[in-house]
Amino acid sequence: MTRLPRQPGEVIDRSVPLRFTWNGKATTGFSGDTIASALAASDTRIFARSMKYHRPRGLLTADYWDPNGFVQVGDDPNVRSGHRLLEAGMEVSAQNVWPSLDFDIKAANGLVGRFLTAGFYYKTFMKPAKLWPTYEKVLARFAPGGTIDLDSPHRYHDKRYAHPDVVVAGGGPAGMAAAIAAASVGASVMLVEHNHHLGGALLWGTDVDRATGARLAAECMTSENIEVLLDSTVTGRYEDNWVAIVQRSHPIAVERLIKARAKSLVVAPGLIERPYVFAGNDKPGVMLSGAVRRLVNMYAVQPGSRAVVFTANDDGDQTARDLERVGIEVACTVDARRGENIVAAEGSTKSVESVVLGDGSSIDADLLITAVGWTAPTSLLNLAGDRPAYDPAAARFFSSRLPDNILVTGGLAGDGSLDELIEHGSATGNLAARRALVVAATLQKLTTRAAPLAGDPGEVPADDRAPLGRNPHPELHRSSTHGIVDYSEDVSSKDLFAAAKEGYDSVELIKRFTTATMGPAQGKLETVNTVAVLAEARGETIADVGTTVWRPPYAPITLGALGGRIFEPVRVSTVQSWHEAHNATPILAGQWIRPEHYGDPVGEVRNVRSGVGIIDVTPLGKLDLQGPDVPKLLNLLYTNKWVQLPIGGVRYGVMCAEDGVVMDDGVTARLGEQHYLMTTTSSGAGGVWEWAENWLQTAHPDWRVHVTPVTTAYTSINVAGPKSRELVSRLTDIDLDPQAFAYMQVRTGTVAGIDKCVMWRIGFTGELSYELHVPSGFGLHVWDTLMDVGADLGVAPFGLEAQRVMRLEKGHFIVGQDTDGLTKMPSVGMNGLIKLDKDDFSGKVELGLALDHTASLALPRLVAIQTTDPNIVPEEASQIVRAGTNEILGRITSSRMSPTLERSICLGQVLPEAAEPDTILTVVMTTGERITAKVMQHHAHFDPEGDRLRV
Amino acid sequence: MMLVPCPHCGPRNSTDLHYVGESHPRPSVNDVTAEEWRTYLYMRDNPAGLLTETWYCRSGCRQYFTAVRNTATNEFVNHPLPGNRAGAVDPSFHYVSESKTGSVQPTIEGAPS
Amino acid sequence: MSEPATFASPVVSIPDFHSGMGIAVPTLRDESTTTKMLVRADNDSAVAASLGVSFGSAILKGGNVLVAATRPTEWLALGDPASVAAVIDQLVAVAEESGNPNHMSTVDLTHGRALFRISGAAAAKTLEKVCSLDWADNMMPDGAVASASVAKVTCDIIRNNQYEQTSYLIASDRSSAQYLFDAIIDAGAEFDIAVV
Amino acid sequence: MGSIRQRLKAAQNRPSKPARYSAAGLLVRGARSQEWPRVWRSHDLEKSYDVVIVGGGVHGLACAYYLATNHGITNVAVLEKAYLGSGGSGRNTAIVRSNYLTAEGVAFYDRSLSLYNTMSSDLNMNVMFSERGHLTLAHTDAALRTMRWRAEVNKLQNIESTVIDPSEVKKLAPSLDVSPNTRYPILGALHHPPGGTIRHDAVVWGYARGADHRGIQMHQQTEVLDIMVEGGDGPDGKGPGGKVTGVRTNRGDISTPIVVNCTAGWATLISDMAGVKLPITTHPLQAAVTEPVKVFLPTVVVSGSLHVYVSQTDRGELVFGASVDPYATYSMKGSLEFTEELAGHVLELMPNIGRMRLLRQWAGLCDMTPDYSPVMGFTPVEGFLCDVGWGTYGFKAGPVSGEQMAEAVATQRTPKLIEPFKLERFEKGTLVGEKGAAAVGH
């Protein structure tokens, strides 16, 4: 093919040549060319090889949907060459060819094609079974598609939300008219056009077509109410008109996803021309009329030198006129409306050389053009629950039922002159806008924060449009010969017949069995012919067979665009900058970034046990509780009793879900007459808040309790160790005398000059400790001050790891680590905290049943465990088995080497039979080695009486 | 994305909310049998039709409310009420979801319609 | 002893970037030092009546305290410490006078929340990249209050125009502030957002 | 009971002569242009069957197949309201594995995996079982602990399952970003070499073909409208204490003493017809597939924290799944947010594949239970059996469920392997501990 003289409708800029490479060879095109048009203009005839038989393939539709037009561009696989605009320096190569496009070894498959019927692989490669993996590797070699470059950088993608009144999908004449009409009644409109120019089929039409298109396009581009999105596609229409739009050309991002809540959606994608099934229909040189008209009129490319035109409609006729206009010989026009037909394209595998007609005659030609009708791309309508119905008179599907917020115009709605299409588009846009304005008013009325609506939203306007007509069109799907139905999947009509005869005779089964319509075009070209061939095989009509369901997206969308800028919030405490400056090793705990340790967790433990350490425990969940009914709420949430907690007191509690499973634990302090501060686990903070609100809002709306999360209102610092009292006393006005401020008490006062600090004496580490809750804006100041004034005491920070070791030394369980999704409260050894004499609490019924003797016997128990060999630390999750067997009796839930005891210590869950103190357990190490260990008397390995806490 | 009619905020994207599940009255914990309790805990109606359910407006007003939704069409059939009270089906409920205005029933493809 | 204590903002680093500072440029300002007092009371209480604003709206009280009804039964009072304290004192008096002081409580969230202000003609365009709310004037008029996810952080958002210019206040949990600040800047880069 | 068993024993066996699938067969038929016989036949609905199976997916068809092959019971109808395999069987992501957390789960799925292993030759249909290994990534210490827990339980039952470190992960799946500085660093993974993928439709067709050859009738486009029950406590004689007498369909009534409910997401609608309450809610599970590219991901990769699983087919497509949708619904419309979350998370794992394009998304319906374990076997209504509550694990369990349910029907006793999954456990409060591993999905 070569470039024609300047064409009146050409979109290329001949003054801007662009150099690129095709399979490594330097080639040139023009600005405005697609990759395909540039290649075609430089005499490229073979673009790809087919998936299964590796037959040479040339352009078929020369647009986005061309099944033969896939190329690799740099590190971008599966680029639609009929759509992607040429850029200077592009490295374009053919895909799915080995060793080269022109000489392809796998094409040998073509010779044995008769044996490789659809689904052949289900019937073979079964024996010997050992060889299947080898067969599988061979099959995988035939995987179509381009190549992913695993070194390719992650590019910047973007997303935005939008709330337009009307989204118009499709910028052809009807779509443009709809957008203009909607905008003119005050609606905000997004006009989304798949291609690079507004105009649709007008772009390759007559002078009048192009002039009309240009006028409408100019109006759209200049309207204040219309946002025109070119090279963009409405890829999906989800519930309540949640419309996904992918914007492929955007200055700041490779692709941008727009999520639009459209009040009305106008669907006007036009029609997609359908191939014809006959022998040789995939030879290079067989093209659809649209491809030829695009190439000739938009890109001034000569698609061949001598053509046969098989036409059933005006588009085919116009194609013949276009060819004649540019001087390409039309050897023969075969008119389906006169009952004429074509039966085969003959020639080499690389090109059409002649065309066999229905009467048996043969005509030499290197170009065979078919114009046999259209597929209605009803994808967006399907997503709204539509089931398109087939109209045999018009030879295509039409929508049958749609919600009010979707309107169809253009070719999807019917046929008509250009004026009639524009008029229908206009009426559709007007109706869409009027309906949208009702929805907008309804939304405004229902939305509390919105401006008050003057008047009533009104009724949804009825559909008052004059419908488009439907032109009669012959039903042309398959000639008397067999040919390719699905080009991407290499499925022929013969395959479909065979599959139907074998029993895969419903549209979904045949699709699954043959993979027809499963390729990159997702049936845009293939579905109707597949259905037609199946109908033929079943001796039924297309309407009987029905169609397959189109699934989103309408056009493929990159993972990058869908992922967008990835929002992954992270949370840090006020002291984080200090931690970073002091080489803390970070650990991610949910959204929080926390210090795991500062280089020497063992040293950190020893420092706390012997002197004083400070840890940033800000992520600890904190809830401010106020009101006269707080004790009622606490009684309901915790299993123990809360009515008599004095002001200044702190109490520990466990929360269970209604099934009795432990869900959280923590301490709650009473700060004032009606004022409490609750702590939760770090990961449980959000859940406990919602849990409390759920009880208050749904079960006890009469209770007067206000719950406010204050987790990060405070920077929380635990000062722990025998010298902690000395350290804290240097910077607070609170009386720390053990008589005045005992274990499990709370005080408020000033710390390091900061007022309104809350301080309580508790001891997760097992040491004398003060937990300071400091208003966050001063958290770093207090931390710095502690480090400064405690320097002589040897104060040092400690991280999460040291805290974990110390809590394990003390035998404190961690919810979610030492318990699991089925651990009921009696398993953790705190039956004393279950108060069944309370009127009600969450989990009461199940805990009552669990405490029943027989039931509780079956529950596993949490016990402290020490290995016989003190130097062996079994990994967490090591299993505990019955000696000499593989029967599981439990597992190690926590384990560490204790720097304090200088031996291995564990917590574990075991069945009751193995839970008695001094039971010798068999622990299976992850290496498989079996060791012994002993169940301990107390959960606490260290200081079981808690003397160190109470000093 | 489904719009959920929050009784306080107005229509919100379903991802703004947390689905709590079917609403069932909690039995009195002091005179319930194990069987009744576990029926409450575990058994579900799971209808393909009207379902009374609890939502929590997590990114919005942070209120729990009780809605009645048709699980076959995802259509909400009344103004949800705060807390655990369920309202009756309200034919005049004027809402923006499309299922109100179209008669689109979900079906599995290939099934008799 | 270390330095005298000053309130530390949760935003500790401001990215280095160029901004055009054009007229339509959105601006982002960290106002986290603002006093933020949360008021809780029943909707039908004397306190609620005295606040004079219900869920979804904000009003200016006492001249310079912005009171936003952020949730049913919840209000956020923003301003300088003395003015906010004055408003709270007045509410406490109303509650006591009503004979039902139990219906009201307050929590100081000055330290618990970060507060950003994003202003300018392109503020809404920036926000629509990180938040699904409809920012149109009729859906989010001046004085409107909403809670919503902003870049996956739940925030209270108040439309609070300044000098007849579009402006929004965004309050988030303090610990997420740096992340959120960065996410908004990234969203606004397309419009040459400026930090002021 | 006695009468049922006698009838089952008297069941007639009607063998037919199937055409064997083989390479030679392909050659001969290819050379002679000869057609293959129908993979299964269609029939008129008969007045009565010994067993009626509701649901023509993997579970229902496997149950039918094993009733015939293992127990000689062939007077069986499988009723399918759409086409065979139209539900979850044809919508899942075709991953199989046995590295579960509980001893019960491991034993059960191990049996399923071994049936899958020999399925191609057992059914004389290549189901393309690709034993490519299965990686479950751990991004947190807690997840790593759960992986180790699973590995240790698995090892005790001789299941190949080990915890591996990031460098070994990288060797098995070079496209994964195992650097420590990501938002969700890969700290390790549970590696399960026997896991893999399979061609789900072929499993459906293979069982259907096998059942057909043995005289079992599959009825497509046949919807169950009601189940007739006599003598029960509930309205119309339904409910506990009752006894199944028949089934009403859109094609007529059938009398039968035994109905097996294999309807996954529709399970409660069918059990309601018999008056049996189930602890099940229906949630969609979505999946998606990309355009093909040359194969680069040789193994199945799952991330529980990121709610995503991915494998690459031999055709080169990436197949993705995630966790079930958050709210109960029977709508299978699918959502955009699913694909957004999915893509975001996949790109966290494999940041270099942003140029790949999502081609198609779809949804199936899952029957979720409170303990992520199924409800199998007998119910308080005599003759009404359930094989439901599969949630997201149904496909993996298809063969063993069919085998065990067939045994339950034939022997009228609960087989040991499914003892833990009885409906009664909810009344007794003895739930199965698979919930502990539930967060890590597939």
Coordinates of C-alpha atoms in Angstrom, one line a residue, chain A residues 237-242 261 384-385 387 401-405 439 442-443 446-448 457-458 460 508 549 551 658-659 689-691 693-695 697-699 824 838-842 844-846 849, chain B residues 1-3 8-11 13 18 20 26 29-30 32 34 37-38 40-42 54 56 58 62-64 73-74 79 83-84 94-99 101-105 107-111 113:
Chain A
R237 CA -21.8 1.5 33.7
Y238 CA -22.3 0.2 37.3
E239 CA -25.1 0.4 39.8
D240 CA -26.9 3.7 40.0
N241 CA -25.2 5.1 37.0
W242 CA -21.7 4.9 38.4
R261 CA -22.0 9.6 39.1
A384 CA -27.9 -2.0 33.4
G385 CA -29.8 -5.3 33.1
R387 CA -31.3 -8.2 27.5
R401 CA -35.6 -2.7 28.6
L402 CA -33.7 0.0 30.3
P403 CA -33.9 2.0 33.5
D404 CA -34.9 5.7 33.1
N405 CA -31.4 7.0 33.6
V439 CA -32.4 13.3 39.7
T442 CA -33.8 14.7 44.2
L443 CA -30.2 14.3 45.3
L446 CA -32.2 14.2 50.1
T447 CA -28.7 15.4 50.9
T448 CA -28.7 17.1 54.3
P457 CA -37.9 17.7 42.2
G458 CA -40.9 16.8 40.0
V460 CA -39.3 11.9 35.8
E508 CA -22.5 -19.9 26.9
V549 CA -23.8 -11.4 28.2
R551 CA -19.2 -8.1 30.7
E658 CA -21.7 -12.3 71.3
D659 CA -20.3 -15.8 70.5
W689 CA -15.4 2.3 69.1
E690 CA -17.9 1.1 66.5
W691 CA -18.9 -1.8 68.8
E693 CA -21.6 2.9 69.2
N694 CA -23.5 0.0 67.9
W695 CA -24.7 -1.0 71.4
Q697 CA -27.3 3.5 69.0
T698 CA -29.2 0.3 68.3
A699 CA -29.8 -1.4 71.7
K824 CA -13.6 -18.1 74.0
K838 CA -24.7 -9.2 85.7
D839 CA -28.0 -8.6 84.0
D840 CA -26.5 -8.5 80.6
F841 CA -23.2 -8.2 78.7
S842 CA -21.9 -9.1 75.3
K844 CA -23.1 -13.6 78.4
V845 CA -25.1 -16.5 77.0
E846 CA -22.2 -18.2 75.2
L849 CA -22.8 -22.2 78.2
Chain B
M1 CA -21.5 1.6 43.0
M2 CA -24.8 1.4 44.9
L3 CA -26.1 4.5 46.5
H8 CA -28.8 11.4 58.2
C9 CA -26.5 12.3 55.3
G10 CA -28.6 11.4 52.3
P11 CA -27.5 9.1 49.5
N13 CA -21.7 5.5 48.0
H18 CA -20.0 -0.6 56.6
V20 CA -23.5 -5.0 59.5
R26 CA -31.6 -9.9 70.2
V29 CA -30.2 -13.1 77.5
N30 CA -31.5 -14.3 80.8
V32 CA -33.1 -17.8 76.3
A34 CA -29.1 -22.4 73.8
W37 CA -29.6 -18.1 71.1
R38 CA -27.6 -19.9 68.4
Y40 CA -30.1 -15.8 66.7
L41 CA -26.3 -15.9 66.4
Y42 CA -25.9 -18.0 63.3
T54 CA -28.3 -2.8 59.5
Y56 CA -23.2 1.9 59.7
R58 CA -18.6 4.7 58.6
R62 CA -21.1 7.4 61.9
Q63 CA -24.6 6.4 62.7
Y64 CA -26.2 2.9 62.6
T73 CA -32.3 -5.7 42.7
N74 CA -30.4 -3.8 45.4
H79 CA -36.4 5.8 54.2
G83 CA -31.0 2.6 65.3
N84 CA -32.6 -0.8 65.0
H94 CA -38.7 8.7 46.1
Y95 CA -35.1 7.7 45.6
V96 CA -32.5 8.1 43.0
S97 CA -31.5 4.5 42.4
E98 CA -32.4 3.3 38.9
S99 CA -34.1 0.1 40.0
T101 CA -37.7 3.5 37.8
G102 CA -36.9 0.6 35.6
S103 CA -38.2 -2.9 36.1
V104 CA -34.8 -4.6 35.7
Q105 CA -34.6 -8.0 37.5
T107 CA -31.2 -13.2 36.2
I108 CA -28.4 -15.6 35.5
E109 CA -27.6 -15.7 31.9
G110 CA -28.9 -18.8 30.1
A111 CA -31.7 -19.3 32.6
S113 CA -36.6 -15.7 32.0

